[in-house]
GROMACS .gro file of C-alpha atoms in nm:
model
  500
    1MET     CA    1   2.721  -3.833   6.593
    2VAL     CA    2   2.893  -3.493   6.630
    3THR     CA    3   3.225  -3.554   6.806
    4LYS     CA    4   3.587  -3.468   6.748
    5GLU     CA    5   3.670  -3.833   6.678
    6HIS     CA    6   3.386  -3.868   6.428
    7VAL     CA    7   3.458  -4.100   6.134
    8LEU     CA    8   3.262  -4.022   5.819
    9ASP     CA    9   3.045  -4.287   5.659
   10VAL     CA   10   3.207  -4.392   5.329
   11SER     CA   11   2.911  -4.297   5.110
   12ASP     CA   12   2.865  -3.970   5.301
   13SER     CA   13   3.234  -3.894   5.255
   14ARG     CA   14   3.200  -3.928   4.878
   15LEU     CA   15   2.894  -3.703   4.880
   16ILE     CA   16   3.074  -3.442   5.090
   17GLN     CA   17   3.373  -3.445   4.853
   18LYS     CA   18   3.134  -3.373   4.566
   19LYS     CA   19   2.982  -3.086   4.762
   20LEU     CA   20   3.324  -2.944   4.844
   21TYR     CA   21   3.398  -2.944   4.471
   22GLN     CA   22   3.076  -2.751   4.407
   23LEU     CA   23   3.151  -2.515   4.696
   24ASN     CA   24   3.464  -2.394   4.519
   25LYS     CA   25   3.275  -2.309   4.200
   26ALA     CA   26   3.198  -1.949   4.296
   27GLU     CA   27   2.983  -1.888   3.987
   28GLN     CA   28   2.713  -2.112   4.134
   29PHE     CA   29   2.659  -1.895   4.440
   30GLU     CA   30   2.500  -1.558   4.505
   31SER     CA   31   2.745  -1.270   4.533
   32PHE     CA   32   2.736  -0.895   4.494
   33ASP     CA   33   2.848  -0.900   4.130
   34LYS     CA   34   2.539  -1.104   4.044
   35PHE     CA   35   2.317  -0.891   4.267
   36ILE     CA   36   2.426  -0.557   4.120
   37THR     CA   37   2.432  -0.684   3.760
   38LYS     CA   38   2.073  -0.805   3.792
   39LYS     CA   39   1.973  -0.471   3.951
   40VAL     CA   40   2.131  -0.265   3.671
   41TRP     CA   41   1.983  -0.484   3.398
   42LYS     CA   42   1.638  -0.477   3.554
   43LYS     CA   43   1.655  -0.096   3.576
   44GLU     CA   44   1.780  -0.051   3.218
   45GLN     CA   45   1.596  -0.328   3.035
   46GLY     CA   46   1.297  -0.383   3.261
   47ARG     CA   47   1.353  -0.758   3.273
   48ASN     CA   48   1.511  -1.016   3.500
   49ILE     CA   49   1.816  -1.215   3.398
   50VAL     CA   50   1.887  -1.578   3.485
   51TYR     CA   51   2.264  -1.604   3.490
   52GLU     CA   52   2.257  -1.979   3.568
   53ASP     CA   53   2.146  -2.050   3.211
   54MET     CA   54   2.415  -1.836   3.049
   55PRO     CA   55   2.753  -1.947   2.911
   56LYS     CA   56   3.047  -1.790   3.096
   57GLU     CA   57   3.135  -1.562   2.805
   58ALA     CA   58   2.779  -1.428   2.778
   59TRP     CA   59   2.761  -1.368   3.153
   60ARG     CA   60   3.092  -1.180   3.154
   61SER     CA   61   2.977  -0.967   2.861
   62LEU     CA   62   2.657  -0.885   3.048
   63ARG     CA   63   2.853  -0.782   3.360
   64GLU     CA   64   3.081  -0.561   3.153
   65LYS     CA   65   2.782  -0.380   2.997
   66ALA     CA   66   2.615  -0.345   3.337
   67TYR     CA   67   2.938  -0.207   3.485
   68LEU     CA   68   2.969   0.059   3.214
   69ILE     CA   69   2.608   0.169   3.263
   70PHE     CA   70   2.654   0.177   3.640
   71TYR     CA   71   2.989   0.357   3.635
   72ARG     CA   72   2.856   0.637   3.414
   73LYS     CA   73   2.595   0.705   3.683
   74VAL     CA   74   2.825   0.706   3.984
   75LYS     CA   75   3.171   0.813   3.860
   76ALA     CA   76   3.124   1.180   3.950
   77GLN     CA   77   2.988   1.102   4.297
   78GLY     CA   78   3.306   0.975   4.467
   79VAL     CA   79   3.146   0.650   4.579
   80ALA     CA   80   3.464   0.446   4.520
   81SER     CA   81   3.753   0.422   4.274
   82ARG     CA   82   3.698   0.289   3.923
   83VAL     CA   83   3.915  -0.016   4.000
   84THR     CA   84   3.708  -0.097   4.311
   85ILE     CA   85   3.373  -0.055   4.135
   86LYS     CA   86   3.492  -0.280   3.854
   87LYS     CA   87   3.563  -0.551   4.113
   88TRP     CA   88   3.211  -0.514   4.249
   89PHE     CA   89   3.103  -0.655   3.913
   90GLY     CA   90   3.355  -0.940   3.934
   91LEU     CA   91   3.577  -0.790   3.663
   92ASP     CA   92   3.956  -0.807   3.711
   93GLY     CA   93   3.903  -0.961   4.054
   94TYR     CA   94   3.616  -0.954   4.300
   95VAL     CA   95   3.548  -0.753   4.614
   96ARG     CA   96   3.228  -0.699   4.807
   97PRO     CA   97   3.139  -0.333   4.881
   98LYS     CA   98   3.172  -0.212   5.237
   99ARG     CA   99   2.871  -0.096   5.430
  100LYS     CA  100   2.971   0.270   5.391
  101HIS     CA  101   2.974   0.224   5.012
  102ILE     CA  102   2.614   0.101   5.014
  103PHE     CA  103   2.494   0.411   5.200
  104LYS     CA  104   2.675   0.637   4.952
  105LEU     CA  105   2.523   0.439   4.666
  106ALA     CA  106   2.179   0.476   4.821
  107PHE     CA  107   2.196   0.855   4.770
  108VAL     CA  108   2.339   0.832   4.418
  109LEU     CA  109   2.079   0.577   4.308
  110HIS     CA  110   1.797   0.738   4.510
  111LEU     CA  111   1.711   0.414   4.689
  112ASP     CA  112   1.413   0.403   4.918
  113GLU     CA  113   1.417   0.226   5.256
  114LYS     CA  114   1.310  -0.111   5.116
  115GLU     CA  115   1.572  -0.103   4.842
  116LEU     CA  116   1.844   0.002   5.086
  117GLN     CA  117   1.755  -0.290   5.312
  118GLU     CA  118   1.780  -0.523   5.013
  119TYR     CA  119   2.125  -0.393   4.916
  120LEU     CA  120   2.246  -0.448   5.274
  121VAL     CA  121   2.079  -0.780   5.354
  122LYS     CA  122   2.084  -0.958   5.017
  123GLY     CA  123   2.352  -0.761   4.835
  124ILE     CA  124   2.641  -0.764   5.082
  125LEU     CA  125   2.490  -1.015   5.331
  126GLN     CA  126   2.506  -0.772   5.620
  127PRO     CA  127   2.242  -0.681   5.880
  128GLY     CA  128   1.978  -0.434   5.771
  129ILE     CA  129   1.969  -0.067   5.874
  130GLN     CA  130   2.096  -0.029   6.231
  131ILE     CA  131   1.842   0.217   6.364
  132ASN     CA  132   2.037   0.252   6.690
  133ASP     CA  133   2.338   0.389   6.500
  134TYR     CA  134   2.287   0.766   6.474
  135ARG     CA  135   2.473   0.780   6.143
  136GLU     CA  136   2.250   0.522   5.979
  137MET     CA  137   1.935   0.682   6.117
  138ILE     CA  138   2.039   1.016   5.969
  139TYR     CA  139   2.118   0.852   5.633
  140LEU     CA  140   1.774   0.692   5.635
  141TYR     CA  141   1.611   1.024   5.725
  142GLY     CA  142   1.804   1.196   5.445
  143LEU     CA  143   1.696   0.943   5.185
  144GLY     CA  144   1.335   0.982   5.290
  145LYS     CA  145   1.347   1.363   5.279
  146GLY     CA  146   1.551   1.391   4.958
  147ILE     CA  147   1.848   1.544   5.142
  148SER     CA  148   2.196   1.502   4.991
  149TYR     CA  149   2.462   1.273   5.134
  150GLU     CA  150   2.681   1.577   5.212
  151ASP     CA  151   2.398   1.740   5.409
  152CYS     CA  152   2.359   1.418   5.607
  153ILE     CA  153   2.729   1.425   5.693
  154ASP     CA  154   2.679   1.780   5.823
  155MET     CA  155   2.382   1.661   6.030
  156ILE     CA  156   2.597   1.385   6.178
  157LYS     CA  157   2.862   1.638   6.280
  158VAL     CA  158   2.597   1.861   6.439
  159PHE     CA  159   2.458   1.567   6.634
  160GLU     CA  160   2.804   1.466   6.758
  161VAL     CA  161   2.876   1.818   6.880
  162GLN     CA  162   2.533   1.879   7.034
  163MET     CA  163   2.503   1.538   7.200
  164TYR     CA  164   2.558   1.563   7.575
  165ARG     CA  165   2.912   1.464   7.669
  166ASP     CA  166   2.789   1.273   7.972
  167THR     CA  167   2.527   1.075   7.775
  168VAL     CA  168   2.479   0.728   7.920
  169PHE     CA  169   2.411   0.480   7.641
  170ALA     CA  170   2.119   0.246   7.712
  171GLN     CA  171   2.239  -0.115   7.702
  172SER     CA  172   1.892  -0.268   7.692
  173THR     CA  173   1.712  -0.401   7.384
  174HIS     CA  174   1.493  -0.126   7.237
  175THR     CA  175   1.523  -0.168   6.857
  176ARG     CA  176   1.148  -0.192   6.794
  177ARG     CA  177   1.077   0.108   7.015
  178LEU     CA  178   1.340   0.314   6.835
  179TRP     CA  179   1.194   0.224   6.494
  180ASN     CA  180   0.852   0.340   6.617
  181MET     CA  181   1.003   0.663   6.748
  182TYR     CA  182   1.175   0.719   6.414
  183ARG     CA  183   0.848   0.671   6.222
  184MET     CA  184   0.683   0.931   6.443
  185ASN     CA  185   0.959   1.189   6.382
  186CYS     CA  186   1.093   1.119   6.031
  187ASN     CA  187   0.874   1.388   5.870
  188GLN     CA  188   1.003   1.664   6.095
  189PRO     CA  189   1.227   1.941   5.953
  190LYS     CA  190   1.602   1.886   5.996
  191GLU     CA  191   1.641   2.107   6.303
  192LYS     CA  192   1.353   1.947   6.490
  193PHE     CA  193   1.461   1.597   6.390
  194LEU     CA  194   1.814   1.659   6.519
  195GLY     CA  195   1.672   1.812   6.836
  196TRP     CA  196   1.468   1.496   6.894
  197MET     CA  197   1.777   1.281   6.833
  198CYS     CA  198   1.986   1.483   7.079
  199LYS     CA  199   1.720   1.448   7.348
  200ASN     CA  200   1.726   1.072   7.297
  201ALA     CA  201   2.101   1.035   7.241
  202GLY     CA  202   2.125   0.753   7.494
  203PHE     CA  203   1.942   0.521   7.254
  204PHE     CA  204   2.211   0.551   6.987
  205LYS     CA  205   2.467   0.304   7.121
  206GLY     CA  206   2.566   0.210   6.765
  207TYR     CA  207   2.515  -0.167   6.764
  208SER     CA  208   2.230  -0.418   6.779
  209LYS     CA  209   2.167  -0.544   7.129
  210VAL     CA  210   1.926  -0.800   6.979
  211ALA     CA  211   2.199  -0.956   6.763
  212LEU     CA  212   2.454  -0.944   7.045
  213LYS     CA  213   2.211  -1.112   7.285
  214HIS     CA  214   2.148  -1.394   7.040
  215PHE     CA  215   2.523  -1.431   6.986
  216MET     CA  216   2.593  -1.446   7.359
  217ASP     CA  217   2.305  -1.689   7.423
  218VAL     CA  218   2.418  -1.930   7.150
  219LYS     CA  219   2.782  -1.895   7.257
  220SER     CA  220   2.685  -1.977   7.617
  221GLU     CA  221   2.485  -2.283   7.512
  222MET     CA  222   2.772  -2.404   7.296
  223MET     CA  223   3.009  -2.371   7.592
  224HIS     CA  224   2.765  -2.576   7.801
  225TYR     CA  225   2.796  -2.865   7.553
  226ILE     CA  226   3.173  -2.826   7.533
  227ARG     CA  227   3.195  -2.852   7.913
  228LEU     CA  228   2.975  -3.162   7.915
  229ASP     CA  229   3.201  -3.329   7.658
  230ALA     CA  230   3.514  -3.222   7.848
  231ARG     CA  231   3.374  -3.362   8.172
  232LYS     CA  232   3.299  -3.694   8.004
  233ARG     CA  233   3.653  -3.720   7.865
  234LEU     CA  234   3.795  -3.603   8.198
  235PHE     CA  235   3.617  -3.879   8.389
  236GLU     CA  236   3.754  -4.138   8.146
  237TYR     CA  237   4.107  -4.007   8.207
  238LEU     CA  238   4.052  -3.992   8.585
  239ASP     CA  239   3.930  -4.351   8.587
  240GLU     CA  240   4.247  -4.455   8.406
  241ALA     CA  241   4.456  -4.260   8.661
  242GLU     CA  242   4.275  -4.429   8.955
  243PHE     CA  243   4.149  -4.093   9.083
  244PHE     CA  244   3.809  -4.220   9.193
  245SER     CA  245   3.959  -4.473   9.432
  246TRP     CA  246   4.164  -4.195   9.589
  247ALA     CA  247   3.857  -3.967   9.609
  248GLU     CA  248   3.656  -4.238   9.783
  249GLU     CA  249   3.936  -4.303  10.033
  250ASN     CA  250   3.952  -3.932  10.116
  251GLY     CA  251   3.575  -3.883  10.140
  252ILE     CA  252   3.554  -3.644   9.844
  253ALA     CA  253   3.201  -3.597   9.704
  254SER     CA  254   3.144  -3.593   9.327
  255GLU     CA  255   3.057  -3.221   9.327
  256GLU     CA  256   3.402  -3.152   9.474
  257TYR     CA  257   3.598  -3.345   9.208
  258GLY     CA  258   3.693  -3.037   9.008
  259LYS     CA  259   3.858  -2.866   9.307
  260ASN     CA  260   4.060  -3.174   9.405
  261ILE     CA  261   4.204  -3.294   9.075
  262SER     CA  262   4.510  -3.069   9.098
  263ARG     CA  263   4.561  -3.182   9.459
  264TYR     CA  264   4.553  -3.547   9.352
  265ILE     CA  265   4.811  -3.487   9.077
  266GLN     CA  266   5.038  -3.306   9.324
  267ASN     CA  267   5.015  -3.603   9.560
  268ILE     CA  268   5.108  -3.844   9.282
  269ASN     CA  269   5.396  -3.621   9.170
  270ARG     CA  270   5.550  -3.647   9.519
  271ARG     CA  271   5.559  -4.025   9.498
  272LYS     CA  272   5.840  -4.224   9.349
  273GLU     CA  273   5.592  -4.459   9.191
  274LYS     CA  274   5.354  -4.268   8.964
  275GLY     CA  275   5.130  -4.565   8.898
  276THR     CA  276   4.918  -4.522   8.583
  277LEU     CA  277   4.959  -4.143   8.577
  278THR     CA  278   5.189  -4.089   8.279
  279GLU     CA  279   5.294  -3.741   8.168
  280ARG     CA  280   5.061  -3.769   7.870
  281LEU     CA  281   4.766  -3.872   8.089
  282LYS     CA  282   4.841  -3.594   8.336
  283ALA     CA  283   4.842  -3.334   8.054
  284ASN     CA  284   4.508  -3.464   7.925
  285ILE     CA  285   4.354  -3.450   8.273
  286LEU     CA  286   4.472  -3.094   8.337
  287GLU     CA  287   4.349  -2.972   7.995
  288GLN     CA  288   4.003  -3.128   8.024
  289ASN     CA  289   3.972  -3.020   8.388
  290GLN     CA  290   4.041  -2.661   8.289
  291ILE     CA  291   3.765  -2.674   8.027
  292ALA     CA  292   3.512  -2.870   8.233
  293TYR     CA  293   3.532  -2.668   8.553
  294SER     CA  294   3.641  -2.324   8.434
  295SER     CA  295   3.460  -2.035   8.604
  296ARG     CA  296   3.424  -1.844   8.277
  297ASP     CA  297   3.368  -1.912   7.910
  298LYS     CA  298   3.698  -1.918   7.721
  299THR     CA  299   3.693  -1.822   7.357
  300THR     CA  300   3.991  -2.046   7.288
  301ASP     CA  301   3.792  -2.351   7.403
  302LEU     CA  302   3.500  -2.258   7.180
  303LEU     CA  303   3.715  -2.201   6.872
  304ALA     CA  304   3.919  -2.515   6.938
  305GLU     CA  305   3.592  -2.710   6.927
  306LEU     CA  306   3.434  -2.530   6.633
  307TYR     CA  307   3.742  -2.553   6.408
  308SER     CA  308   3.916  -2.850   6.573
  309SER     CA  309   4.046  -2.999   6.247
  310ALA     CA  310   4.210  -2.669   6.148
  311VAL     CA  311   4.345  -2.572   6.491
  312ILE     CA  312   4.696  -2.593   6.627
  313SER     CA  313   4.680  -2.555   7.006
  314GLU     CA  314   4.972  -2.403   7.191
  315TRP     CA  315   5.047  -2.353   7.560
  316ASN     CA  316   5.250  -2.062   7.696
  317SER     CA  317   5.473  -2.063   8.004
  318SER     CA  318   5.177  -1.991   8.234
  319GLN     CA  319   4.989  -2.293   8.093
  320THR     CA  320   4.735  -2.074   7.914
  321LYS     CA  321   4.609  -2.217   7.588
  322ARG     CA  322   4.619  -2.017   7.269
  323ILE     CA  323   4.521  -2.133   6.925
  324ARG     CA  324   4.632  -2.065   6.574
  325TYR     CA  325   4.505  -2.206   6.248
  326LYS     CA  326   4.677  -2.418   5.990
  327ASP     CA  327   4.769  -2.242   5.666
  328ARG     CA  328   4.448  -2.171   5.474
  329LYS     CA  329   4.619  -2.287   5.156
  330LYS     CA  330   4.600  -2.639   5.295
  331PHE     CA  331   4.221  -2.636   5.267
  332ARG     CA  332   4.008  -2.650   4.953
  333LEU     CA  333   3.780  -2.378   5.079
  334PRO     CA  334   3.676  -2.049   4.915
  335ASP     CA  335   3.777  -1.716   5.069
  336GLU     CA  336   3.417  -1.658   5.174
  337ILE     CA  337   3.464  -1.930   5.440
  338PHE     CA  338   3.680  -1.776   5.710
  339PHE     CA  339   3.786  -1.899   6.053
  340ILE     CA  340   3.689  -1.673   6.342
  341THR     CA  341   3.990  -1.565   6.547
  342ASP     CA  342   4.018  -1.521   6.921
  343LYS     CA  343   4.089  -1.149   6.879
  344TYR     CA  344   3.790  -1.097   6.648
  345MET     CA  345   3.550  -1.277   6.883
  346SER     CA  346   3.679  -1.080   7.182
  347GLN     CA  347   3.605  -0.757   6.997
  348ILE     CA  348   3.251  -0.876   6.920
  349VAL     CA  349   3.189  -0.954   7.287
  350ALA     CA  350   3.329  -0.615   7.392
  351VAL     CA  351   3.136  -0.420   7.125
  352ALA     CA  352   2.952  -0.204   7.383
  353GLN     CA  353   3.277  -0.062   7.520
  354GLN     CA  354   3.443  -0.041   7.179
  355LYS     CA  355   3.149   0.141   7.020
  356GLU     CA  356   3.110   0.387   7.306
  357LYS     CA  357   3.478   0.475   7.278
  358GLU     CA  358   3.438   0.534   6.903
  359ILE     CA  359   3.137   0.763   6.962
  360ARG     CA  360   3.322   0.963   7.229
  361LEU     CA  361   3.623   1.007   7.003
  362SER     CA  362   3.400   1.114   6.710
  363GLN     CA  363   3.223   1.361   6.937
  364ALA     CA  364   3.555   1.508   7.051
  365LEU     CA  365   3.686   1.540   6.694
  366GLY     CA  366   3.362   1.703   6.579
  367THR     CA  367   3.385   1.955   6.862
  368LEU     CA  368   3.735   2.057   6.751
  369GLU     CA  369   3.651   2.109   6.381
  370THR     CA  370   3.618   2.487   6.418
  371ALA     CA  371   3.814   2.529   6.744
  372ARG     CA  372   4.143   2.714   6.783
  373GLY     CA  373   4.400   2.760   7.056
  374ASP     CA  374   4.406   2.544   7.369
  375CYS     CA  375   4.241   2.203   7.375
  376PRO     CA  376   3.918   2.199   7.583
  377GLN     CA  377   3.974   2.037   7.921
  378TRP     CA  378   3.711   1.767   7.875
  379ILE     CA  379   3.882   1.649   7.555
  380SER     CA  380   4.221   1.645   7.728
  381ASP     CA  381   4.064   1.441   8.005
  382LEU     CA  382   3.910   1.202   7.751
  383LEU     CA  383   4.243   1.150   7.573
  384SER     CA  384   4.411   1.093   7.908
  385GLU     CA  385   4.142   0.843   8.014
  386TYR     CA  386   4.203   0.639   7.698
  387GLY     CA  387   4.581   0.665   7.739
  388ILE     CA  388   4.619   0.848   7.409
  389GLY     CA  389   4.835   1.141   7.521
  390LEU     CA  390   4.821   1.500   7.644
  391PRO     CA  391   4.790   1.747   7.353
  392LYS     CA  392   4.926   2.099   7.393
  393ASN     CA  393   4.674   2.255   7.159
  394VAL     CA  394   4.376   2.190   6.932
  395GLU     CA  395   4.584   2.087   6.629
  396GLN     CA  396   4.773   1.823   6.826
  397ALA     CA  397   4.444   1.697   6.969
  398LYS     CA  398   4.296   1.668   6.619
  399THR     CA  399   4.596   1.468   6.497
  400LEU     CA  400   4.575   1.232   6.794
  401LEU     CA  401   4.200   1.189   6.759
  402ARG     CA  402   4.206   1.119   6.384
  403LYS     CA  403   4.476   0.855   6.425
  404THR     CA  404   4.307   0.691   6.724
  405LEU     CA  405   3.964   0.701   6.563
  406ARG     CA  406   4.090   0.519   6.252
  407MET     CA  407   4.229   0.243   6.473
  408GLN     CA  408   3.917   0.234   6.691
  409GLU     CA  409   3.682   0.197   6.394
  410GLN     CA  410   3.867  -0.124   6.304
  411ARG     CA  411   3.785  -0.265   6.648
  412CYS     CA  412   3.411  -0.198   6.617
  413HIS     CA  413   3.264  -0.498   6.439
  414LEU     CA  414   2.902  -0.508   6.338
  415LEU     CA  415   2.790  -0.862   6.416
  416GLN     CA  416   2.757  -1.055   6.089
  417ARG     CA  417   2.552  -1.361   5.991
  418GLU     CA  418   2.880  -1.550   5.930
  419ASP     CA  419   2.966  -1.483   6.298
  420LEU     CA  420   2.636  -1.629   6.415
  421LEU     CA  421   2.574  -1.918   6.177
  422PRO     CA  422   2.861  -2.155   6.274
  423LEU     CA  423   2.760  -2.128   6.642
  424ILE     CA  424   2.390  -2.174   6.565
  425HIS     CA  425   2.475  -2.476   6.350
  426TYR     CA  426   2.671  -2.640   6.633
  427VAL     CA  427   2.397  -2.581   6.890
  428ALA     CA  428   2.120  -2.696   6.651
  429GLN     CA  429   2.302  -3.024   6.593
  430ARG     CA  430   2.348  -3.082   6.966
  431ARG     CA  431   1.982  -3.004   7.035
  432TYR     CA  432   1.877  -3.239   6.757
  433GLU     CA  433   2.099  -3.516   6.897
  434LYS     CA  434   1.945  -3.469   7.240
  435MET     CA  435   1.594  -3.483   7.094
  436LEU     CA  436   1.674  -3.811   6.914
  437GLN     CA  437   1.807  -3.963   7.236
  438GLU     CA  438   1.499  -3.859   7.432
  439GLN     CA  439   1.263  -3.993   7.165
  440GLU     CA  440   1.480  -4.299   7.093
  441ALA     CA  441   1.450  -4.203   6.727
  442ALA     CA  442   1.686  -4.250   6.431
  443TYR     CA  443   1.865  -3.974   6.240
  444GLN     CA  444   1.680  -3.837   5.939
  445CYS     CA  445   1.876  -3.613   5.703
  446GLU     CA  446   1.593  -3.378   5.599
  447ASP     CA  447   1.453  -3.352   5.953
  448ALA     CA  448   1.796  -3.256   6.087
  449LYS     CA  449   1.841  -2.993   5.814
  450ILE     CA  450   1.499  -2.843   5.881
  451PHE     CA  451   1.575  -2.835   6.254
  452PHE     CA  452   1.888  -2.625   6.187
  453ILE     CA  453   1.724  -2.400   5.925
  454GLN     CA  454   1.424  -2.318   6.145
  455MET     CA  455   1.642  -2.234   6.444
  456ALA     CA  456   1.879  -2.024   6.233
  457ASP     CA  457   1.607  -1.839   6.040
  458GLY     CA  458   1.426  -1.744   6.361
  459ILE     CA  459   1.742  -1.577   6.493
  460LEU     CA  460   1.850  -1.427   6.160
  461GLU     CA  461   1.509  -1.265   6.107
  462GLU     CA  462   1.526  -1.092   6.445
  463CYS     CA  463   1.876  -0.970   6.357
  464GLN     CA  464   1.763  -0.834   6.014
  465MET     CA  465   1.985  -1.085   5.834
  466ALA     CA  466   1.927  -1.297   5.523
  467PRO     CA  467   1.772  -1.640   5.592
  468VAL     CA  468   1.962  -1.965   5.536
  469SER     CA  469   2.003  -2.050   5.169
  470GLY     CA  470   2.214  -2.298   4.978
  471ARG     CA  471   2.283  -2.009   4.740
  472TYR     CA  472   2.539  -1.872   4.989
  473GLN     CA  473   2.874  -2.047   5.028
  474LEU     CA  474   2.884  -2.063   5.410
  475ASP     CA  475   2.526  -2.189   5.422
  476TYR     CA  476   2.606  -2.451   5.157
  477LEU     CA  477   2.900  -2.572   5.366
  478LEU     CA  478   2.687  -2.598   5.681
  479LEU     CA  479   2.407  -2.778   5.498
  480SER     CA  480   2.665  -3.021   5.360
  481CYS     CA  481   2.716  -3.146   5.717
  482TYR     CA  482   2.392  -3.343   5.691
  483GLY     CA  483   2.479  -3.671   5.522
  484GLU     CA  484   2.232  -3.935   5.416
  485ASN     CA  485   2.343  -4.169   5.695
  486ASP     CA  486   2.474  -3.940   5.966
  487MET     CA  487   2.528  -3.582   6.079
  488TYR     CA  488   2.870  -3.417   6.090
  489SER     CA  489   3.024  -3.110   6.248
  490MET     CA  490   3.167  -2.818   6.054
  491ALA     CA  491   3.511  -2.935   6.174
  492ASP     CA  492   3.448  -3.273   6.005
  493ILE     CA  493   3.380  -3.101   5.673
  494ILE     CA  494   3.683  -2.875   5.711
  495GLU     CA  495   3.894  -3.188   5.771
  496GLU     CA  496   3.755  -3.338   5.451
  497ALA     CA  497   3.863  -3.021   5.271
  498GLU     CA  498   4.222  -3.048   5.392
  499MET     CA  499   4.468  -3.141   5.120
  500GLU     CA  500   4.724  -3.415   5.182
   0.00000   0.00000   0.00000
């Protein structure tokens, strides 16, 4: 079923082409412009709108009216520029608000906790409130107490300065406990609330350990399947190269094959007669051996499998594989469907270190806000530890910290549902295949879909993310992998979307 060499059933191929056509009709899918237009209209008119039934001109007119109503409310609040807000409504382009914009909006629109969660989860398709991020906890506290956004920013600065410099951030999963602790303290006055937060600063590591654990678990299981496939291909190549005869002659047990493949190739290379071991076959053996018996999970192997039809593999002088993607313009895919890069995934995996560095830098900058003269020694030591430089005074330290913090914030990625879903989809399909083999059962389209949806929704719920829905473009793409006659990988669908 799901293999790199998979050939699509003719009738399934036609169906997938139709779905790819629908996928590129953005007006059919949920997006923030629809979300915010419906919110504004519901608030102003007290009724729901069904945009699916509207002609394009009527829907655009409705968005324009909603935008004008909305902009009058927020224009004096510095939430975003007029041009940007207009694009939130899909006018003169489209852009989805950033997470920071939603929190600013929450204060302007006086959202309660439930509404804020809805704006995050359904509006911009991001995880809900990250209670282990001290900034987001303070924003939530401020909304509940009727405190202004500016006062919350001041509270954040106080927390950063008062937090112990040697705080050790807890790397265990404690989201539920922290929510309970918040509920017990959210009615306290500002000073007491901040005091409680400072005493428990180690809990505020700034990212969801629950989401990261799910990501790492699914990633690990995916690598397990990739290794199994690589080992199967490797053994086919080894059989062609007459390796097994050599192994038997030299008394090499099957569990020792991986360690002896390079030795066998070296032996053959010393001979004048290479036998069946061509250069092409040798390259295939070495590549699959590296995947099958590697001591660690390699992101390049995972991405090369997930996006195989869009990947161009390259090898450097040290025989290390790197991947790059074909030009996106070659694929009939909307911008909402993006290919995860090696760099991006590495930053997700290293989020604990990246986030701690960001917090330390923010703490240092907050400490220097009212300082003068020489830079405190602990800040000089911190800058030296991160290889940033040795400032001569406070002003130089501030300049260095602001510049470094801007760069560091770009490296701190909050795990998104679009990061998780492609991996979950792959693993769900492999689990379903295994179940069919064990039960000697035949593929059923709806059963396979339900298998994926149930697995995905269980994980997404724990991560405070929106459940699977064909109303979202990525979800629609993944659900399109289930044909009437067979099941296909995401790479198969991407290949179908490639233009000649």
